[in-house]
PDB file of C-alpha atoms (C1' of nucleotides) in Angstrom:
ATOM      1  CA  MET V 157     120.681 102.566 102.523  1.00 34.00           C
ATOM      2  CA  SER V 158     118.476 101.717  99.974  1.00 34.00           C
ATOM      3  CA  SER V 159     118.619 103.138  96.288  1.00 32.00           C
ATOM      4  CA  THR V 160     114.877 102.017  95.050  1.00 33.00           C
ATOM      5  CA  GLU V 161     113.670 104.185  98.088  1.00 37.00           C
ATOM      6  CA  GLN V 162     109.825 104.243  97.238  1.00 42.00           C
ATOM      7  CA  GLY V 163     108.953 106.470 100.669  1.00 48.00           C
ATOM      8  CA  PRO V 164     108.620 106.676 103.963  1.00 50.00           C
ATOM      9  CA  PHE V 165     105.091 104.516 104.490  1.00 57.00           C
ATOM     10  CA  THR V 166     106.195 100.849 103.151  1.00 53.00           C
ATOM     11  CA  LYS V 167     103.923  99.277 105.979  1.00 58.00           C
ATOM     12  CA  THR V 168     100.715  98.441 105.494  1.00 55.00           C
ATOM     13  CA  SER V 169      99.903  99.718 108.872  1.00 67.00           C
ATOM     14  CA  ASP V 170     101.504 102.865 107.287  1.00 89.00           C
ATOM     15  CA  PHE V 171      98.823 103.427 104.878  1.00 94.00           C
ATOM     16  CA  ASP V 172      96.200 105.130 107.742  1.00 95.00           C
ATOM     17  CA  SER V 173      98.740 107.417 108.897  1.00 95.00           C
ATOM     18  CA  TRP V 174      99.742 108.641 104.629  1.00 96.00           C
ATOM     19  CA  VAL V 175      95.969 108.689 104.972  1.00 97.00           C
ATOM     20  CA  LYS V 176      95.928 111.266 107.032  1.00 96.00           C
ATOM     21  CA  ALA V 177      98.343 113.196 105.481  1.00 96.00           C
ATOM     22  CA  VAL V 178      96.552 113.019 102.202  1.00 97.00           C
ATOM     23  CA  TRP V 179      93.685 114.667 103.853  1.00 97.00           C
ATOM     24  CA  GLN V 180      96.176 117.412 104.985  1.00 95.00           C
ATOM     25  CA  VAL V 181      97.211 117.869 101.428  1.00 95.00           C
ATOM     26  CA  VAL V 182      94.069 118.094  99.980  1.00 96.00           C
ATOM     27  CA  ASP V 183      92.804 120.930 102.749  1.00 94.00           C
ATOM     28  CA  GLY V 184      95.694 123.237 101.784  1.00 92.00           C
ATOM     29  CA  ILE V 185      94.409 123.699  98.602  1.00 94.00           C
ATOM     30  CA  PRO V 186      93.282 127.175  98.185  1.00 92.00           C
ATOM     31  CA  ARG V 187      90.026 128.068  96.577  1.00 93.00           C
ATOM     32  CA  GLY V 188      90.006 128.491  93.370  1.00 95.00           C
ATOM     33  CA  HIS V 189      92.637 126.059  92.224  1.00 95.00           C
ATOM     34  CA  VAL V 190      93.371 122.335  91.649  1.00 96.00           C
ATOM     35  CA  LEU V 191      96.148 119.211  91.666  1.00 97.00           C
ATOM     36  CA  THR V 192      96.072 116.117  90.282  1.00 97.00           C
ATOM     37  CA  TYR V 193      95.750 112.821  91.606  1.00 97.00           C
ATOM     38  CA  GLY V 194      99.626 112.515  91.190  1.00 96.00           C
ATOM     39  CA  GLU V 195     100.331 115.774  92.711  1.00 95.00           C
ATOM     40  CA  VAL V 196      98.566 115.089  95.939  1.00 96.00           C
ATOM     41  CA  ALA V 197      99.934 111.856  96.964  1.00 96.00           C
ATOM     42  CA  ARG V 198     103.602 113.375  96.371  1.00 94.00           C
ATOM     43  CA  LEU V 199     103.158 115.363  99.091  1.00 93.00           C
ATOM     44  CA  ALA V 200     101.854 114.006 101.061  1.00 94.00           C
ATOM     45  CA  GLY V 201     104.846 110.948 100.738  1.00 93.00           C
ATOM     46  CA  MET V 202     104.114 108.453  98.245  1.00 93.00           C
ATOM     47  CA  SER V 203     104.684 109.517  94.590  1.00 92.00           C
ATOM     48  CA  ARG V 204     103.197 106.486  93.128  1.00 93.00           C
ATOM     49  CA  ALA V 205     100.442 106.072  94.858  1.00 96.00           C
ATOM     50  CA  ALA V 206      97.919 108.191  93.291  1.00 97.00           C
ATOM     51  CA  ARG V 207      95.125 105.480  92.623  1.00 96.00           C
ATOM     52  CA  ARG V 208      94.756 105.294  96.796  1.00 97.00           C
ATOM     53  CA  VAL V 209      94.568 109.916  96.740  1.00 97.00           C
ATOM     54  CA  SER V 210      91.056 108.272  96.181  1.00 97.00           C
ATOM     55  CA  GLN V 211      90.157 105.885  98.594  1.00 96.00           C
ATOM     56  CA  ALA V 212      91.943 108.534 101.132  1.00 97.00           C
ATOM     57  CA  MET V 213      88.896 111.216 100.137  1.00 97.00           C
ATOM     58  CA  ARG V 214      86.952 108.754 100.260  1.00 96.00           C
ATOM     59  CA  ARG V 215      87.352 107.696 104.052  1.00 96.00           C
ATOM     60  CA  ALA V 216      87.307 111.179 105.585  1.00 97.00           C
ATOM     61  CA  PRO V 217      84.495 111.672 107.807  1.00 95.00           C
ATOM     62  CA  ARG V 218      81.749 113.764 106.191  1.00 92.00           C
ATOM     63  CA  GLY V 219      82.317 116.614 108.916  1.00 93.00           C
ATOM     64  CA  MET V 220      85.733 117.214 107.655  1.00 95.00           C
ATOM     65  CA  LYS V 221      84.569 119.586 104.693  1.00 94.00           C
ATOM     66  CA  LEU V 222      87.317 118.457 102.838  1.00 97.00           C
ATOM     67  CA  PRO V 223      87.311 120.282  99.465  1.00 97.00           C
ATOM     68  CA  TRP V 224      87.343 116.958  97.037  1.00 98.00           C
ATOM     69  CA  HIS V 225      86.314 119.084  94.093  1.00 98.00           C
ATOM     70  CA  ARG V 226      89.658 120.052  93.820  1.00 97.00           C
ATOM     71  CA  VAL V 227      91.374 116.922  92.697  1.00 98.00           C
ATOM     72  CA  ILE V 228      90.799 116.172  89.359  1.00 98.00           C
ATOM     73  CA  ASN V 229      93.363 113.871  87.132  1.00 98.00           C
ATOM     74  CA  VAL V 230      97.117 114.729  85.076  1.00 97.00           C
ATOM     75  CA  GLN V 231      94.545 115.440  81.707  1.00 97.00           C
ATOM     76  CA  GLY V 232      92.858 118.779  83.170  1.00 97.00           C
ATOM     77  CA  ARG V 233      89.582 116.725  83.436  1.00 98.00           C
ATOM     78  CA  ILE V 234      87.084 115.341  85.768  1.00 98.00           C
ATOM     79  CA  SER V 235      87.099 111.959  86.873  1.00 97.00           C
ATOM     80  CA  PHE V 236      83.651 110.742  87.260  1.00 96.00           C
ATOM     81  CA  PRO V 237      81.615 109.241  84.382  1.00 94.00           C
ATOM     82  CA  GLN V 238      80.149 112.537  82.481  1.00 93.00           C
ATOM     83  CA  ASP V 239      76.779 111.322  83.211  1.00 92.00           C
ATOM     84  CA  SER V 240      77.302 110.698  86.931  1.00 94.00           C
ATOM     85  CA  SER V 241      75.439 113.215  90.195  1.00 94.00           C
ATOM     86  CA  GLY V 242      79.351 112.977  91.097  1.00 95.00           C
ATOM     87  CA  TYR V 243      80.991 114.654  87.682  1.00 96.00           C
ATOM     88  CA  GLN V 244      77.887 117.246  87.733  1.00 96.00           C
ATOM     89  CA  ARG V 245      78.182 118.066  91.295  1.00 97.00           C
ATOM     90  CA  GLN V 246      82.378 118.484  91.223  1.00 98.00           C
ATOM     91  CA  LYS V 247      82.027 120.582  87.036  1.00 98.00           C
ATOM     92  CA  GLU V 248      79.922 122.961  89.464  1.00 98.00           C
ATOM     93  CA  LEU V 249      81.372 123.169  92.860  1.00 98.00           C
ATOM     94  CA  LEU V 250      84.711 123.960  90.622  1.00 98.00           C
ATOM     95  CA  GLU V 251      83.129 126.654  88.667  1.00 98.00           C
ATOM     96  CA  GLU V 252      81.773 128.478  91.661  1.00 98.00           C
ATOM     97  CA  GLU V 253      85.654 128.954  92.388  1.00 97.00           C
ATOM     98  CA  GLY V 254      86.456 129.923  89.490  1.00 96.00           C
ATOM     99  CA  VAL V 255      87.597 127.335  87.633  1.00 97.00           C
ATOM    100  CA  VAL V 256      86.963 127.327  84.057  1.00 97.00           C
ATOM    101  CA  PHE V 257      86.430 124.194  81.752  1.00 97.00           C
ATOM    102  CA  LEU V 258      86.615 124.476  78.230  1.00 96.00           C
ATOM    103  CA  LYS V 259      86.091 121.717  75.782  1.00 95.00           C
ATOM    104  CA  GLY V 260      85.627 119.907  79.370  1.00 96.00           C
ATOM    105  CA  LYS V 261      89.145 120.132  80.922  1.00 97.00           C
ATOM    106  CA  ILE V 262      91.081 122.207  82.521  1.00 97.00           C
ATOM    107  CA  ASP V 263      94.283 124.235  81.922  1.00 95.00           C
ATOM    108  CA  LEU V 264      95.960 122.868  84.884  1.00 94.00           C
ATOM    109  CA  GLU V 265      99.637 125.077  83.623  1.00 91.00           C
ATOM    110  CA  ARG V 266      96.374 128.530  84.562  1.00 92.00           C
ATOM    111  CA  PHE V 267      94.621 126.564  87.834  1.00 95.00           C
ATOM    112  CA  GLY V 268      96.603 124.574  89.332  1.00 93.00           C
ATOM    113  CA  TYR V 269      99.639 125.362  92.315  1.00 81.00           C
ATOM    114  CA  GLN V 270     102.963 124.780  88.973  1.00 67.00           C
ATOM    115  CA  GLY V 271     100.690 127.179  86.692  1.00 55.00           C
ATOM    116  CA  ALA V 272     100.166 129.897  89.617  1.00 57.00           C
ATOM    117  CA  LEU V 273     104.091 129.833  90.656  1.00 59.00           C
ATOM    118  CA  ASP V 274     105.046 130.645  86.901  1.00 58.00           C
ATOM    119  CA  HIS V 275     102.554 133.274  87.060  1.00 59.00           C
ATOM    120  CA  LEU V 276     104.000 134.853  89.637  1.00 60.00           C
ATOM    121  CA  LEU V 277     107.672 134.638  88.429  1.00 64.00           C
ATOM    122  CA  TRP V 278     106.614 135.204  84.487  1.00 62.00           C
ATOM    123  CA  GLY V 279     103.408 136.685  85.026  1.00 63.00           C
ATOM    124  CA  GLU V 280      99.898 136.272  82.687  1.00 58.00           C
ATOM    125  CA  PRO V 281     100.413 134.624  79.811  1.00 51.00           C
ATOM    126  CA  MET V 282      98.455 136.776  76.379  1.00 43.00           C
TER     127      MET V 282
ATOM    128  C1'  DG Y  11      96.163  82.527  99.020  1.00 66.09           C
ATOM    129  C1'  DG Y  12      93.990  83.979  94.688  1.00 66.09           C
ATOM    130  C1'  DG Y  13      91.894  87.369  91.521  1.00 66.09           C
ATOM    131  C1'  DC Y  14      89.088  91.423  90.193  1.00 66.09           C
ATOM    132  C1'  DT Y  15      88.235  96.501  90.983  1.00 66.09           C
ATOM    133  C1'  DG Y  16      89.254 101.114  90.757  1.00 66.09           C
ATOM    134  C1'  DA Y  17      87.406 109.600  91.379  1.00 66.09           C
ATOM    135  C1'  DC Y  18      95.642 106.929  89.041  1.00 66.09           C
ATOM    136  C1'  DC Y  19      99.603 107.860  85.993  1.00 66.09           C
ATOM    137  C1'  DT Y  20     103.080 107.341  82.250  1.00 66.09           C
ATOM    138  C1'  DA Y  21     105.295 105.695  77.911  1.00 66.09           C
ATOM    139  C1'  DC Y  22     104.036 104.641  73.233  1.00 66.09           C
ATOM    140  C1'  DT Y  23     102.017 103.923  68.773  1.00 66.09           C
TER     141       DT Y  23
ATOM    142  C1'  DC Q1421      94.180 113.521  69.717  1.00 66.09           C
ATOM    143  C1'  DA Q1422      92.628 108.627  70.850  1.00 66.09           C
ATOM    144  C1'  DG Q1423      93.672 103.956  72.217  1.00 66.09           C
ATOM    145  C1'  DT Q1424      96.447 100.401  74.364  1.00 66.09           C
ATOM    146  C1'  DA Q1425      99.991  98.552  77.843  1.00 66.09           C
ATOM    147  C1'  DG Q1426     102.004  97.951  81.859  1.00 66.09           C
ATOM    148  C1'  DG Q1427     102.652  99.286  86.069  1.00 66.09           C
ATOM    149  C1'  DC Q1428     100.721 100.565  90.689  1.00 66.09           C
ATOM    150  C1'  DC Q1429      98.866  98.894  95.394  1.00 66.09           C
ATOM    151  C1'  DA Q1430      94.413  99.198  99.184  1.00 66.09           C
ATOM    152  C1'  DG Q1431      89.904  96.631  99.390  1.00 66.09           C
ATOM    153  C1'  DC Q1432      86.784  93.315  98.259  1.00 66.09           C
ATOM    154  C1'  DC Q1433      85.194  88.632  97.508  1.00 66.09           C
TER     155       DC Q1433
END
DNA sequence: GGGCTGACCTACT
DNA sequence: CAGTAGGCCAGCC
């Protein structure tokens, strides 16, 4: 038993399996909510692979209709350059679902998974 | 094999 | 709050 376990995916050949796990996690994000790259990586089984989540989503087939726009960075911001078409497209899709941008940022306490659970337990803040 | 890039994250200043 | 530094690791040259 190693004390420095990193996860079930230690070989490159396992990366493809992990990619599919990422697709499932992203596909499970409810409308109107978001997850960070790090959260998706952890839920898929590799806590330190936040940077690989974008690779995984880019590999997804078009027909899958993956809700890629519900994945943002831990700062609550969209990870595309602000002047890119990808940024605009992602922001539109999210606002269409009721996600609110405040000064270019999304309140993770409110629209993230953890935030949703907290609201159920503690009630709506404000 | 080596070096660079990137839809990232944490910690520190 | 902004900026920096180190860590992460698959993919591409």
